[in-house]
Structures are given as structure tokens and as C-alpha cells.
XYZ file of C-alpha atoms in Angstrom:
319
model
C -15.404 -15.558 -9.556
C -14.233 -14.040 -12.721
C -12.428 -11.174 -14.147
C -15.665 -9.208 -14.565
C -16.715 -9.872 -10.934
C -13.660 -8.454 -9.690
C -14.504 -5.020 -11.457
C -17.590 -4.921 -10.869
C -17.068 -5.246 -6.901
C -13.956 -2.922 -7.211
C -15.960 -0.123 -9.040
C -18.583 -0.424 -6.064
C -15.706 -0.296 -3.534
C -14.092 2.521 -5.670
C -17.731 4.467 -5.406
C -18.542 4.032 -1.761
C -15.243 5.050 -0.429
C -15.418 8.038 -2.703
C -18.291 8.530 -0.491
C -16.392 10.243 2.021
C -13.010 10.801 -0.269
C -14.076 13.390 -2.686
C -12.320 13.379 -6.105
C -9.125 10.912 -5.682
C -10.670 8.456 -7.668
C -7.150 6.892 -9.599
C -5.592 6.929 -5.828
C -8.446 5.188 -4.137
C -8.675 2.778 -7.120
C -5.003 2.208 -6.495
C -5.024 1.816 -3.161
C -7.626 -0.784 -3.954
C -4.742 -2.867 -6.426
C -2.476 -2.507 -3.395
C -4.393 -4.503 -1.033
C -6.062 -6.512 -4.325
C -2.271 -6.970 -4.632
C -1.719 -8.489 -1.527
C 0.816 -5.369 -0.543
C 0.972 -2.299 1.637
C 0.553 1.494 1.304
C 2.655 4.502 2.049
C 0.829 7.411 2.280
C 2.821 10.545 2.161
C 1.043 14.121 2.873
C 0.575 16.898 5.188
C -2.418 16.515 7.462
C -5.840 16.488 7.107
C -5.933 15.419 3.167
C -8.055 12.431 4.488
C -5.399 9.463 4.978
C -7.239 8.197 8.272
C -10.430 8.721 6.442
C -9.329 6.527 3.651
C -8.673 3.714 5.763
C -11.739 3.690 7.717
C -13.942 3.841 4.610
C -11.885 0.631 3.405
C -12.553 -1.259 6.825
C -16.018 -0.591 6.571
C -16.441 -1.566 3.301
C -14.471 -4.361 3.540
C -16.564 -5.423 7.240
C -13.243 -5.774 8.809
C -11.638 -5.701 11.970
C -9.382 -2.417 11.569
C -6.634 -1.350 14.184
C -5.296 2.721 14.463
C -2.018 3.068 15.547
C -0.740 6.485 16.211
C 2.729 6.166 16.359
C 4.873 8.765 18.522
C 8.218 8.719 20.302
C 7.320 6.688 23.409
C 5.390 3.530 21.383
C 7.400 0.047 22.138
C 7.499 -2.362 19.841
C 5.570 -4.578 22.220
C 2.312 -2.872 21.765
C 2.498 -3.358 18.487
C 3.118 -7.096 18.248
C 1.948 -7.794 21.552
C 3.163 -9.281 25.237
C 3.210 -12.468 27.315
C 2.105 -11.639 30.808
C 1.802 -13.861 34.240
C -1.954 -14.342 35.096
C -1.775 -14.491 38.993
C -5.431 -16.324 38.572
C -4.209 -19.065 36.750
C -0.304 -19.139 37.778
C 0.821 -18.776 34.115
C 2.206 -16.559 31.032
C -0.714 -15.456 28.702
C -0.294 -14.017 25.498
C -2.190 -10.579 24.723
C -2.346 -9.717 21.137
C -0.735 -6.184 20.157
C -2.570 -4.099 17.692
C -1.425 -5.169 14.817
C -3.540 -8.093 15.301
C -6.449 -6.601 12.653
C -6.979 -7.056 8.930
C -6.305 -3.361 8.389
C -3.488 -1.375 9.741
C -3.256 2.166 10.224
C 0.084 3.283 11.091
C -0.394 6.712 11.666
C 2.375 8.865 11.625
C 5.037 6.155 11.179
C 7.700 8.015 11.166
C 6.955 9.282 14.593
C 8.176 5.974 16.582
C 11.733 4.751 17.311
C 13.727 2.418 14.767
C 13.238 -0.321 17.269
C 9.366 0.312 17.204
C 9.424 0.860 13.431
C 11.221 -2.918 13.281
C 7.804 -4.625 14.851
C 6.216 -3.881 11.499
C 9.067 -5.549 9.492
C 8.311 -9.051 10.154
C 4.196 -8.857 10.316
C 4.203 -6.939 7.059
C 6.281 -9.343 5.015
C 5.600 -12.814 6.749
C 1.940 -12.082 7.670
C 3.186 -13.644 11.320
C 4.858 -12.218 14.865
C 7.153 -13.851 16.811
C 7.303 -13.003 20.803
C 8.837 -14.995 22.772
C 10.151 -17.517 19.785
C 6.889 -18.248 19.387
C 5.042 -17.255 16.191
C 1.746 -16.417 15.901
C 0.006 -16.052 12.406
C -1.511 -12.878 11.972
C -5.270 -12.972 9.723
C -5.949 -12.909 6.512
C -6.812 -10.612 4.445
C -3.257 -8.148 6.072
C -2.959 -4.970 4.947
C -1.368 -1.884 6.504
C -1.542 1.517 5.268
C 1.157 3.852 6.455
C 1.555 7.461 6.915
C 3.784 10.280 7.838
C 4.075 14.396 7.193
C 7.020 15.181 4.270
C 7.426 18.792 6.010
C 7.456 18.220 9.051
C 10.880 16.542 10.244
C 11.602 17.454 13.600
C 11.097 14.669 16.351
C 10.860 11.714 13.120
C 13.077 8.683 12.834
C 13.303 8.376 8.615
C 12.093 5.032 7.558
C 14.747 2.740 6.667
C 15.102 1.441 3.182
C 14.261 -2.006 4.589
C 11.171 -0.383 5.615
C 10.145 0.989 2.683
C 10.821 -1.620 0.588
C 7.909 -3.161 1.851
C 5.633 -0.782 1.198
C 3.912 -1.765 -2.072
C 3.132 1.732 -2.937
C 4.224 5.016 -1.848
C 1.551 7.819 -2.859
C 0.122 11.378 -2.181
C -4.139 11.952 -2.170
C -2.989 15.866 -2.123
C -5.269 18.860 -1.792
C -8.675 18.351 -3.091
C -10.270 20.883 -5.969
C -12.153 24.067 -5.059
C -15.334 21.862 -6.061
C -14.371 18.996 -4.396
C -13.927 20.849 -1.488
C -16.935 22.643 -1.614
C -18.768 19.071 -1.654
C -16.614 18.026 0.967
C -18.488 20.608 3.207
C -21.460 20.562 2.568
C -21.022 16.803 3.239
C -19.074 17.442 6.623
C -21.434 20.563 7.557
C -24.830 18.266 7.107
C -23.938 15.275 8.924
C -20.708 12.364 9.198
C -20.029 11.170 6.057
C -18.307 8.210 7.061
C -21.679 6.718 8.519
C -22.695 6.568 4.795
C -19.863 3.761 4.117
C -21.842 0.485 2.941
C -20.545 -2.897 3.420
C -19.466 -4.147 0.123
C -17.264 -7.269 0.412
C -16.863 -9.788 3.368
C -13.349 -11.349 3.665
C -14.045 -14.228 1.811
C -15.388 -12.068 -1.589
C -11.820 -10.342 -0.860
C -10.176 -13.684 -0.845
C -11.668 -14.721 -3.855
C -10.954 -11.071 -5.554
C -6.919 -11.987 -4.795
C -7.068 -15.503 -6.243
C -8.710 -13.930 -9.272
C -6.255 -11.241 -9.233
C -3.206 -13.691 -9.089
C -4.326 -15.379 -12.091
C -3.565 -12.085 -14.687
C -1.360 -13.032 -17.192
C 1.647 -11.465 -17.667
C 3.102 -12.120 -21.291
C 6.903 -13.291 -21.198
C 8.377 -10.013 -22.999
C 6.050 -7.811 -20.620
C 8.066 -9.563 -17.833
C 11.680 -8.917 -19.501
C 10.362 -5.440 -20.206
C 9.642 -5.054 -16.017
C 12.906 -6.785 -15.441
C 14.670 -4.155 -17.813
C 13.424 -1.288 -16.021
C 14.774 -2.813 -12.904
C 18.256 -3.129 -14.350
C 18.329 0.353 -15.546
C 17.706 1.514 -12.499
C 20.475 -0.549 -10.641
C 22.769 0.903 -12.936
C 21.851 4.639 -13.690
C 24.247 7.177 -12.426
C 22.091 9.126 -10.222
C 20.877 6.200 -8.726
C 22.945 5.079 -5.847
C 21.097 1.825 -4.475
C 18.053 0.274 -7.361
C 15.293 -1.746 -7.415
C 15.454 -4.880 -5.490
C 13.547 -8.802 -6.323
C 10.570 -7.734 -3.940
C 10.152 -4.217 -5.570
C 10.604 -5.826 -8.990
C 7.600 -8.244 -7.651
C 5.588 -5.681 -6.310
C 5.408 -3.495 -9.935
C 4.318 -7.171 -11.477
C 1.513 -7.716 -9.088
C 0.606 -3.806 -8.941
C 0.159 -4.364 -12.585
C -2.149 -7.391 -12.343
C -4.470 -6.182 -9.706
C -4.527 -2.774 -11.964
C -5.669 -4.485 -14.424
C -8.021 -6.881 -13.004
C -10.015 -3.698 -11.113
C -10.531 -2.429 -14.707
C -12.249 -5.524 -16.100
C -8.564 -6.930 -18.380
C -7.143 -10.168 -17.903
C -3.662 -9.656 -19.075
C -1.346 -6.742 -18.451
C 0.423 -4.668 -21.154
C 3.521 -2.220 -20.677
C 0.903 0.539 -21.140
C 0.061 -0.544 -16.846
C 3.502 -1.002 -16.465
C 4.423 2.563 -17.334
C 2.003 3.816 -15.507
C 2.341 2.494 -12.111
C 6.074 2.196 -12.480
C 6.366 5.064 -9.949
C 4.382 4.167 -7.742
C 6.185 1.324 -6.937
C 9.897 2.373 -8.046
C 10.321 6.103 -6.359
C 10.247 5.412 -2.562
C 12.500 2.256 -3.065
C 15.081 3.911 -4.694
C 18.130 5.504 -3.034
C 19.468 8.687 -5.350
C 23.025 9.916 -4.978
C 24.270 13.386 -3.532
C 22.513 16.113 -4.073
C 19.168 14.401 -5.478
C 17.963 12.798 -2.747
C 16.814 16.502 -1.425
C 15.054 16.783 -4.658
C 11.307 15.215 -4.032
C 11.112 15.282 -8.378
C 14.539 13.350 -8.626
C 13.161 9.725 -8.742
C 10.244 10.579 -11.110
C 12.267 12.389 -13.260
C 15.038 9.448 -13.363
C 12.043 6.522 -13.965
C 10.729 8.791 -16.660
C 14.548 8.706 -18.310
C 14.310 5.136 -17.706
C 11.307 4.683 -19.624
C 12.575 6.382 -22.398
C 15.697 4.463 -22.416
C 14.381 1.139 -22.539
C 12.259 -0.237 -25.562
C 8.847 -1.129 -24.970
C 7.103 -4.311 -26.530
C 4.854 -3.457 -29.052
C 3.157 -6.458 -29.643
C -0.680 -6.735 -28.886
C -0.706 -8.740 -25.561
C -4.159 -11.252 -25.474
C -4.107 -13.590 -23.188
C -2.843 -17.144 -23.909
């Protein structure tokens, strides 16, 4: 498979989700990099902007085995990874495999569920494995969770740690949809289910070879010093109380790469970089005082970022 191959396959992904998700085409095509990526989402909105709908249209076109978690106050962390129980038939422990034993994760609602509960993600979303028991079981392949929880609504949540969201890949909003958009949507709704419209696309292995592909994107050596410059400014700007860390540093570089390789270019430039710099900076960063009430603070710091640090303006063809 080849650079071309992966766009192609991502523009018919990108098209028959948009089936059902009615113009969000730059979110759905970077929800795509995400899991291209080999990371996870945060989706952050009210209700009913089509989060759950998102993910089922990716399971479906992906022909994968997909797992819903709604997440409340009561969840234990041991239906989410699993338990060992005694089988009175056969006089021994058996292991039965939680729900995040699926390709695709929705975590509905995180925020809903104890810190404890919240913690059974930490390990299966980094490692791709669960330990119960001190036993480790591998979780499969393609993972990829995508989270979500209500900004205005506070009352009864547990915040996510920063731990937590540093391993979110992305954090991003689909929003309200247009007044034509939402005219479409329902018509769509009002006719019939649009989600029984969702073609399989790609089987795991296509998606396997779409990551190796999507690996392979080179990254120039100043467009890496320019990433790694970013992530120093932000460790040291005075509004900013706790910066970038290695993983979120990695997760802009491989954002940038799957970007890239969904839109048919083998090599990245800072133009990408720019561009999905918030993305993958805002929800990792912790702001001092006062800003951390403001939801425009981070945004408004990365773009003072980007404006601080010079940006390579050599033409950057791959090697």
C-alpha cells in the first residue's frame, strides 16, 4: 500500500461516515488521523451533536467489534477491564473479558465514573494490554477509544486527571450543525435510520496496512526542532503553569503524519503542524490562576506561541 491508497480509502471513510454526520467534514477527517495515528479522541460537547453517532459509523465502516460504555457514578473499574470468577462446573477461576475488550471504545460520558474507574482506562489506552490479577492480557489490534463528556454540565463529574488526558491524542468539539445541515439531517432522520446506510469500507488488516503507511511520513529534521520548539515555549510561558510533555510532543508528530497521509502528501510541513497544534496542545496543558476558567485561554496562548517561534521556510520534499 502506498501513500495514494491511504487517501483514497480515507476519503471513502471520510464520505460514508459523513453519511450520517452531516457537515463536520475537517473533524471526521481528523478523527480519522487520530486512530490513522494510532491515538485516542476526546470529544467535548453538549449532547446530542452526534458523538455516539460518530463512533458507530467508524465501527461499521471499519467492520469492527465496537464496545459502548456509558460511564456513571456506580461503574467499577472491573467491568471495564474485566474479572476472574470461580466456575463451580469446572472447580476453577475463569477470566471474563470487561468491555474494553473491542477495537473501538466508546466511553460515554467519561467524566461521569469515579477516579478509580477512570484509572482502568489508563493502562489499556497507553499499553494496548490489562492486567487483573498480575496477569496481563493483550487487548486487539487495531485500539482505539473515543471519549466523551458534557463541558456545562458539572454536577455529579469527577474532572479527568491530567494523566488522563494526556492520553488522549486529540481533544475536539463536532458543535452545532448549520441550518442546512440540519435541515438534511432531518429529512435523513424523518425518512428512515441513517446509520443503516454505513458501508463497510476497510477490514482490520487494510487499517493495519493504512498505519504502517502512515508511520512511514517523513518528517524533515528542522520540522522536528520546529515541533520541539513549540513544546518548549509552552513549558516556559507565563500563563502556562504545567506544558507539553514527551507523549504530547509525540502525539502532534504523528497527528501531523497521519494528516498528511489522509490528504495524499508524504512528508509533513509546519503548515500541518500549525494547524493541528491545538488539537493536540490545549487539553494537555495546565494554565495558571484565573485562565484555566477561560475555555479560549489555551488557544489564545498556542496562537502567541506560534507567533513567537520562527517557522522553517524551506520547501520540505521528501528525502
Amino acid at each position: 500500500m502506498d501513500i495514494m491508497q491511504v487517501k483514497q480509502n480515507s476519503d471513502k471513510i471520510v464520505a460514508n461516515v459523513e453519511k450520517v454526520i452531516f457537515g463536520k467534514t475537517d473533524e471526521v477527517r481528523l478523527v480519522l488521523a487520530a486512530m490513522l495515528a494510532g491515538g485516542h479522541v476526546l470529544l467535548e460537547d453538549v449532547p446530542g451533536t452526534g458523538k455516539t453517532v460518530l463512533a458507530k459509523s467508524l465501527a461499521r465502516t471499519f467492520s469492527c467489534e465496537f464496545s459502548r460504555v456509558q460511564f456513571t457514578p456506580d461503574l467499577l473499574p472491573s467491568e471495564l477491564t474485566g474479572i476472574n470468577f470461580y466456575n463451580m462446573k469446572d472447580g476453577e477461576f475463569v477470566f471474563r473479558k470487561g468491555s474494553l475488550f473491542a477495537n473501538i471504545i466508546l466511553a460515554d460520558e467519561i467524566n461521569r465514573a469515579t477516579p478509580r474507574t477512570q484509572s482502568g482506562l489508563l493502562e489499556s489506552m497507553e499499553e494496548r494490554q490489562i492486567t487483573v490479577d498480575g496477569k496481563t492480557y493483550p487487548l486487539p489490534t487495531p485500539y482505539f477509544v473515543i471519549g466523551t463528556q458534557n463541558p456545562i454540565e458539572t454536577q455529579g463529574t469527577f474532572p479527568l486527571p491530567e494523566a488522563q488526558l494526556d492520553r488522549f491524542l486529540i481533544q475536539l468539539n463536532l458543535g452545532y450543525p448549520h441550518m442546512e445541515e440540519s435541515i438534511d439531517i432531518l429529512q435523513k432522520h424523518i425518512t428512515g435510520e441513517p446509520l443503516s446506510t454505513i458501508d463497510t469500507i476497510c477490514d482490520m488488516d487494510t487499517l493495519k496496512l493504512m498505519q504502517t503507511v502512515v508511520s512511514n511520513v517523513y518528517i524533515h529534521t528542522d520540522v522536528n526542532r520546529y515541533i520541539v520548539e513549540l513544546v518548549e515555549k509552552t513549558r516556559n510561558h507565563e500563563g502556562v503553569l504545567l506544558g507539553i510533555s514527551t507523549r504530547g510532543m509525540l502525539a502532534l508528530a504523528r497527528l501531523a503524519q497521519a494528516y498528511c497521509a489522509i490528504n495524499g502528501q508524504d512528508f509533513v510541513t509546519p503548515k500541518e503542524v500549525k494547524h493541528l497544534l491545538p488539537y493536540a496542545f490545549a487539553h494537555r496543558m495546565v494554565l495558571k490562576g484565573g485562565l484555566r476558567n477561560r475555555p479560549d485561554a489555551a488557544k489564545a496562548i498556542l496562537d502567541d506561541i506560534i507567533e513567537d517561534v520562527v517557522t522553517p521556510v524551506e520547501e520540505w520534499k521528501k528525502r
